[in-house]
CSV table of C-alpha atoms in Angstrom, one decimal:
chain,number,residue,atom,x,y,z
A,84,UNK,CA,12.9,-31.4,6.8
A,85,UNK,CA,14.5,-33.0,9.8
A,86,UNK,CA,11.7,-34.7,11.8
A,87,UNK,CA,13.2,-33.7,15.2
A,88,UNK,CA,13.4,-30.0,14.0
A,89,UNK,CA,9.8,-30.1,12.7
A,90,UNK,CA,8.6,-31.6,16.0
A,91,UNK,CA,10.4,-28.8,18.0
A,92,UNK,CA,8.9,-26.1,15.7
A,93,UNK,CA,5.4,-27.5,16.2
A,94,UNK,CA,5.9,-27.6,19.9
A,95,UNK,CA,7.2,-24.0,19.9
A,96,UNK,CA,4.1,-22.9,17.8
A,97,UNK,CA,1.7,-24.5,20.3
A,98,UNK,CA,3.5,-22.7,23.2
A,99,UNK,CA,3.0,-19.3,21.4
A,100,UNK,CA,-0.8,-19.8,20.9
A,101,UNK,CA,-1.4,-16.2,22.1
A,102,UNK,CA,0.4,-14.9,18.9
A,103,UNK,CA,-1.9,-16.9,16.6
A,104,UNK,CA,-5.5,-16.6,15.5
A,105,UNK,CA,-8.1,-19.2,16.5
A,106,UNK,CA,-7.9,-20.7,13.0
A,107,UNK,CA,-4.1,-20.9,13.1
A,108,UNK,CA,-4.2,-22.5,16.5
A,109,UNK,CA,-6.7,-25.1,15.3
A,110,UNK,CA,-4.6,-25.8,12.2
A,111,UNK,CA,-1.4,-26.3,14.2
A,112,UNK,CA,-3.2,-28.6,16.6
A,113,UNK,CA,-4.3,-30.7,13.7
A,114,UNK,CA,-0.7,-30.8,12.4
A,115,UNK,CA,0.5,-32.0,15.8
A,116,UNK,CA,-2.1,-34.7,15.8
A,117,UNK,CA,-1.3,-35.7,12.2
A,118,UNK,CA,2.4,-35.7,12.9
A,119,UNK,CA,2.0,-37.9,16.1
A,120,UNK,CA,0.1,-40.4,14.1
A,121,UNK,CA,2.2,-40.5,10.9
A,122,UNK,CA,5.6,-39.0,11.9
A,123,UNK,CA,5.5,-36.6,8.9
A,124,UNK,CA,3.6,-33.8,7.3
A,125,UNK,CA,2.6,-33.3,3.6
A,126,UNK,CA,4.4,-30.7,1.5
A,127,UNK,CA,1.2,-28.6,1.5
A,128,UNK,CA,0.9,-28.8,5.3
A,129,UNK,CA,4.5,-27.8,5.7
A,130,UNK,CA,4.1,-24.8,3.3
A,131,UNK,CA,1.1,-23.5,5.3
A,132,UNK,CA,2.9,-24.0,8.6
A,133,UNK,CA,6.0,-22.2,7.4
A,134,UNK,CA,3.9,-19.3,6.2
A,135,UNK,CA,2.3,-19.0,9.7
A,136,UNK,CA,5.8,-19.2,11.3
A,137,UNK,CA,7.0,-16.4,9.0
A,138,UNK,CA,4.0,-14.1,9.5
A,139,UNK,CA,3.4,-14.7,13.2
A,140,UNK,CA,6.3,-16.4,14.9
A,141,UNK,CA,9.4,-14.9,13.3
A,142,UNK,CA,11.5,-12.3,15.2
A,143,UNK,CA,10.1,-9.4,13.1
A,144,UNK,CA,6.6,-10.7,13.5
A,145,UNK,CA,7.0,-10.9,17.2
A,146,UNK,CA,8.3,-7.3,17.4
A,147,UNK,CA,5.3,-6.1,15.3
A,148,UNK,CA,2.9,-8.1,17.5
A,149,UNK,CA,4.4,-6.6,20.6
A,150,UNK,CA,4.1,-3.0,19.2
A,151,UNK,CA,0.5,-3.7,18.2
A,152,UNK,CA,-0.3,-5.1,21.7
A,153,UNK,CA,1.0,-1.9,23.2
A,154,UNK,CA,-1.1,0.2,20.9
A,155,UNK,CA,-4.2,-1.8,21.5
A,156,UNK,CA,-5.9,0.6,23.8
A,157,UNK,CA,-9.4,0.9,25.4
A,158,UNK,CA,-10.8,2.6,22.3
A,159,UNK,CA,-9.7,-0.2,19.9
A,160,UNK,CA,-11.0,-2.7,22.5
A,161,UNK,CA,-14.4,-0.9,22.6
A,162,UNK,CA,-14.7,-0.9,18.8
A,163,UNK,CA,-13.7,-4.6,18.6
A,164,UNK,CA,-16.5,-5.4,21.1
A,165,UNK,CA,-19.1,-3.5,19.2
A,166,UNK,CA,-18.1,-5.2,16.0
A,167,UNK,CA,-17.8,-8.7,17.6
A,168,UNK,CA,-21.3,-8.6,19.0
A,169,UNK,CA,-22.6,-7.6,15.6
A,170,UNK,CA,-20.7,-10.3,13.8
A,171,UNK,CA,-21.8,-13.0,16.3
A,172,UNK,CA,-25.4,-12.2,15.3
A,173,UNK,CA,-24.5,-12.0,11.6
A,174,UNK,CA,-22.6,-15.3,11.6
A,175,UNK,CA,-19.2,-14.0,10.4
A,176,UNK,CA,-15.8,-13.8,12.2
A,177,UNK,CA,-17.3,-16.1,14.8
A,178,UNK,CA,-14.1,-17.5,16.2
A,179,UNK,CA,-12.4,-14.0,16.5
A,180,UNK,CA,-15.7,-12.4,17.7
A,181,UNK,CA,-16.2,-15.0,20.4
A,182,UNK,CA,-12.6,-14.5,21.7
A,183,UNK,CA,-13.2,-10.7,21.9
A,184,UNK,CA,-16.5,-11.0,23.7
A,185,UNK,CA,-15.6,-13.8,26.2
A,186,UNK,CA,-12.0,-12.7,27.1
A,187,UNK,CA,-11.4,-9.1,28.0
A,188,UNK,CA,-7.7,-9.6,27.9
A,189,UNK,CA,-7.7,-11.0,24.4
A,190,UNK,CA,-5.7,-9.0,21.8
A,191,UNK,CA,-6.5,-9.9,18.2
A,192,UNK,CA,-3.7,-9.5,15.7
A,193,UNK,CA,-3.6,-6.1,13.9
A,194,UNK,CA,-4.6,-7.8,10.6
A,195,UNK,CA,-7.6,-9.5,12.2
A,196,UNK,CA,-8.7,-6.4,14.0
A,197,UNK,CA,-8.6,-4.3,10.8
A,198,UNK,CA,-10.4,-7.0,8.9
A,199,UNK,CA,-13.3,-7.2,11.4
A,200,UNK,CA,-13.5,-3.6,12.5
A,201,UNK,CA,-12.6,-1.5,9.5
A,202,UNK,CA,-14.6,-3.0,6.7
A,203,UNK,CA,-17.5,-1.0,5.3
A,204,UNK,CA,-20.2,-2.8,7.3
A,205,UNK,CA,-18.2,-2.5,10.6
A,206,UNK,CA,-17.7,1.2,10.1
A,207,UNK,CA,-21.5,1.6,9.7
A,208,UNK,CA,-22.2,-0.4,12.8
A,209,UNK,CA,-19.8,1.7,14.9
A,210,UNK,CA,-21.2,4.9,13.5
A,211,UNK,CA,-24.7,3.9,14.4
A,212,UNK,CA,-23.7,2.8,17.8
A,213,UNK,CA,-22.0,6.1,18.5
A,214,UNK,CA,-24.7,8.3,16.9
A,215,UNK,CA,-26.7,10.5,19.2
A,216,UNK,CA,-30.1,9.1,20.2
A,217,UNK,CA,-32.9,10.6,18.1
A,218,UNK,CA,-35.8,9.8,20.5
A,219,UNK,CA,-35.2,10.4,24.2
A,220,UNK,CA,-36.7,8.1,26.9
A,221,UNK,CA,-40.3,9.3,27.5
A,222,UNK,CA,-40.7,10.5,23.9
A,223,UNK,CA,-44.0,9.6,22.2
A,224,UNK,CA,-43.5,8.0,18.8
A,225,UNK,CA,-45.3,6.1,16.1
A,226,UNK,CA,-44.2,3.2,13.9
A,227,UNK,CA,-43.4,4.2,10.3
A,228,UNK,CA,-45.3,2.6,7.5
A,229,UNK,CA,-42.1,0.7,6.5
A,230,UNK,CA,-41.8,-0.9,9.9
A,231,UNK,CA,-42.3,-4.7,10.3
A,232,UNK,CA,-46.0,-5.6,10.3
A,233,UNK,CA,-45.5,-7.5,13.6
A,234,UNK,CA,-44.3,-4.3,15.4
A,235,UNK,CA,-47.3,-2.4,14.0
A,236,UNK,CA,-49.7,-5.2,15.0
A,237,UNK,CA,-48.4,-5.1,18.6
A,238,UNK,CA,-48.9,-1.3,18.7
A,239,UNK,CA,-52.4,-1.7,17.3
A,240,UNK,CA,-52.2,1.7,15.8
A,241,UNK,CA,-51.5,3.4,19.1
A,242,UNK,CA,-48.7,5.8,19.9
A,243,UNK,CA,-45.8,4.4,21.8
A,244,UNK,CA,-43.6,5.7,24.6
A,245,UNK,CA,-39.8,5.2,24.4
A,246,UNK,CA,-38.6,3.3,27.5
A,247,UNK,CA,-35.1,2.4,26.5
A,248,UNK,CA,-32.6,3.1,23.7
A,249,UNK,CA,-29.1,2.0,22.7
A,250,UNK,CA,-27.3,-1.4,23.0
A,251,UNK,CA,-25.8,-4.0,20.7
A,252,UNK,CA,-26.2,-3.1,17.0
A,253,UNK,CA,-27.3,-6.2,15.0
A,254,UNK,CA,-27.8,-4.5,11.6
A,255,UNK,CA,-25.5,-2.4,9.4
A,256,UNK,CA,-28.4,-0.4,8.1
A,257,UNK,CA,-28.8,3.3,8.7
A,258,UNK,CA,-30.9,4.0,11.8
A,259,UNK,CA,-30.2,0.6,13.4
A,260,UNK,CA,-29.8,1.8,17.0
A,261,UNK,CA,-32.0,-0.4,19.2
A,262,UNK,CA,-35.1,0.9,21.0
A,263,UNK,CA,-37.7,-0.5,23.3
A,264,UNK,CA,-41.1,1.1,23.2
A,265,UNK,CA,-44.4,0.6,25.0
A,266,UNK,CA,-47.7,1.1,23.1
A,267,UNK,CA,-50.4,3.1,24.8
A,268,UNK,CA,-52.7,0.7,26.7
A,269,UNK,CA,-50.3,-2.3,26.4
A,270,UNK,CA,-48.1,-4.0,28.8
A,271,UNK,CA,-46.0,-5.7,26.1
A,272,UNK,CA,-42.7,-4.0,25.2
A,273,UNK,CA,-41.8,-3.9,21.5
A,274,UNK,CA,-38.2,-4.1,20.4
A,275,UNK,CA,-37.4,-2.1,17.3
A,276,UNK,CA,-34.8,0.1,15.7
A,277,UNK,CA,-34.6,3.8,15.2
A,278,UNK,CA,-35.4,3.6,11.5
A,279,UNK,CA,-38.8,2.0,12.4
A,280,UNK,CA,-39.9,5.1,14.4
A,281,UNK,CA,-41.1,8.6,13.8
A,282,UNK,CA,-42.2,11.4,16.0
A,283,UNK,CA,-45.8,11.3,17.0
A,284,UNK,CA,-47.9,14.1,15.8
A,285,UNK,CA,-51.0,15.1,17.8
A,286,UNK,CA,-54.1,15.3,15.7
A,287,UNK,CA,-55.2,18.8,15.1
A,288,UNK,CA,-58.5,19.8,16.7
A,289,UNK,CA,-61.2,20.8,14.3
A,290,UNK,CA,-62.0,24.4,14.3
A,291,UNK,CA,-65.5,25.3,15.6
A,292,UNK,CA,-67.5,27.0,12.8
A,293,UNK,CA,-70.1,29.6,13.9
A,294,UNK,CA,-72.8,30.4,11.4
A,295,UNK,CA,-73.8,34.0,12.1
A,296,UNK,CA,-76.4,34.0,9.4
A,297,UNK,CA,-78.9,32.2,11.6
A,298,UNK,CA,-81.0,34.6,13.7
A,299,UNK,CA,-82.5,33.7,17.0
């Protein structure tokens, strides 16, 4: 490969960073640094670079990217944000998730969006986020027996009042909508998930038994 041509192509790739993923940008930056030091790239580096060019920087790829950007509406952005916040906590897709959370104008590639937002875990997270709230603010609840012992310890066996619900989903489990509850007689708010709670049932009053057999 002609060195001058390779240098121009690397420069062109860096100028089109908005078309590339965080990993691809990082890889190309490393190629530029390598090329500036050695004046060449290894065959493996060139193969990977050419694959990125074909998939992201070719004329067809640019047209597809432009069409996706036009189709990337508020709903896709909303879903991406829900999934990004979940994955930042989970420790996956961190580069992509950080870009989505920190830059409202960032448009991930169609492939990246589908990979982060349409896998089975992401679909569960979005479904939990959008599900109706089961316990309204002001509702009286108890912790289930399966709830974390630390939550039950803070409640000290007392009923709790729901003071907030909804927010960022950090678990793909069913019933993972976040809640904040305040146990009776406590000033310490307990953070939990919907699956940890159940409706409080008032204790039934004992019936008064009258013994009519006793004469007075």
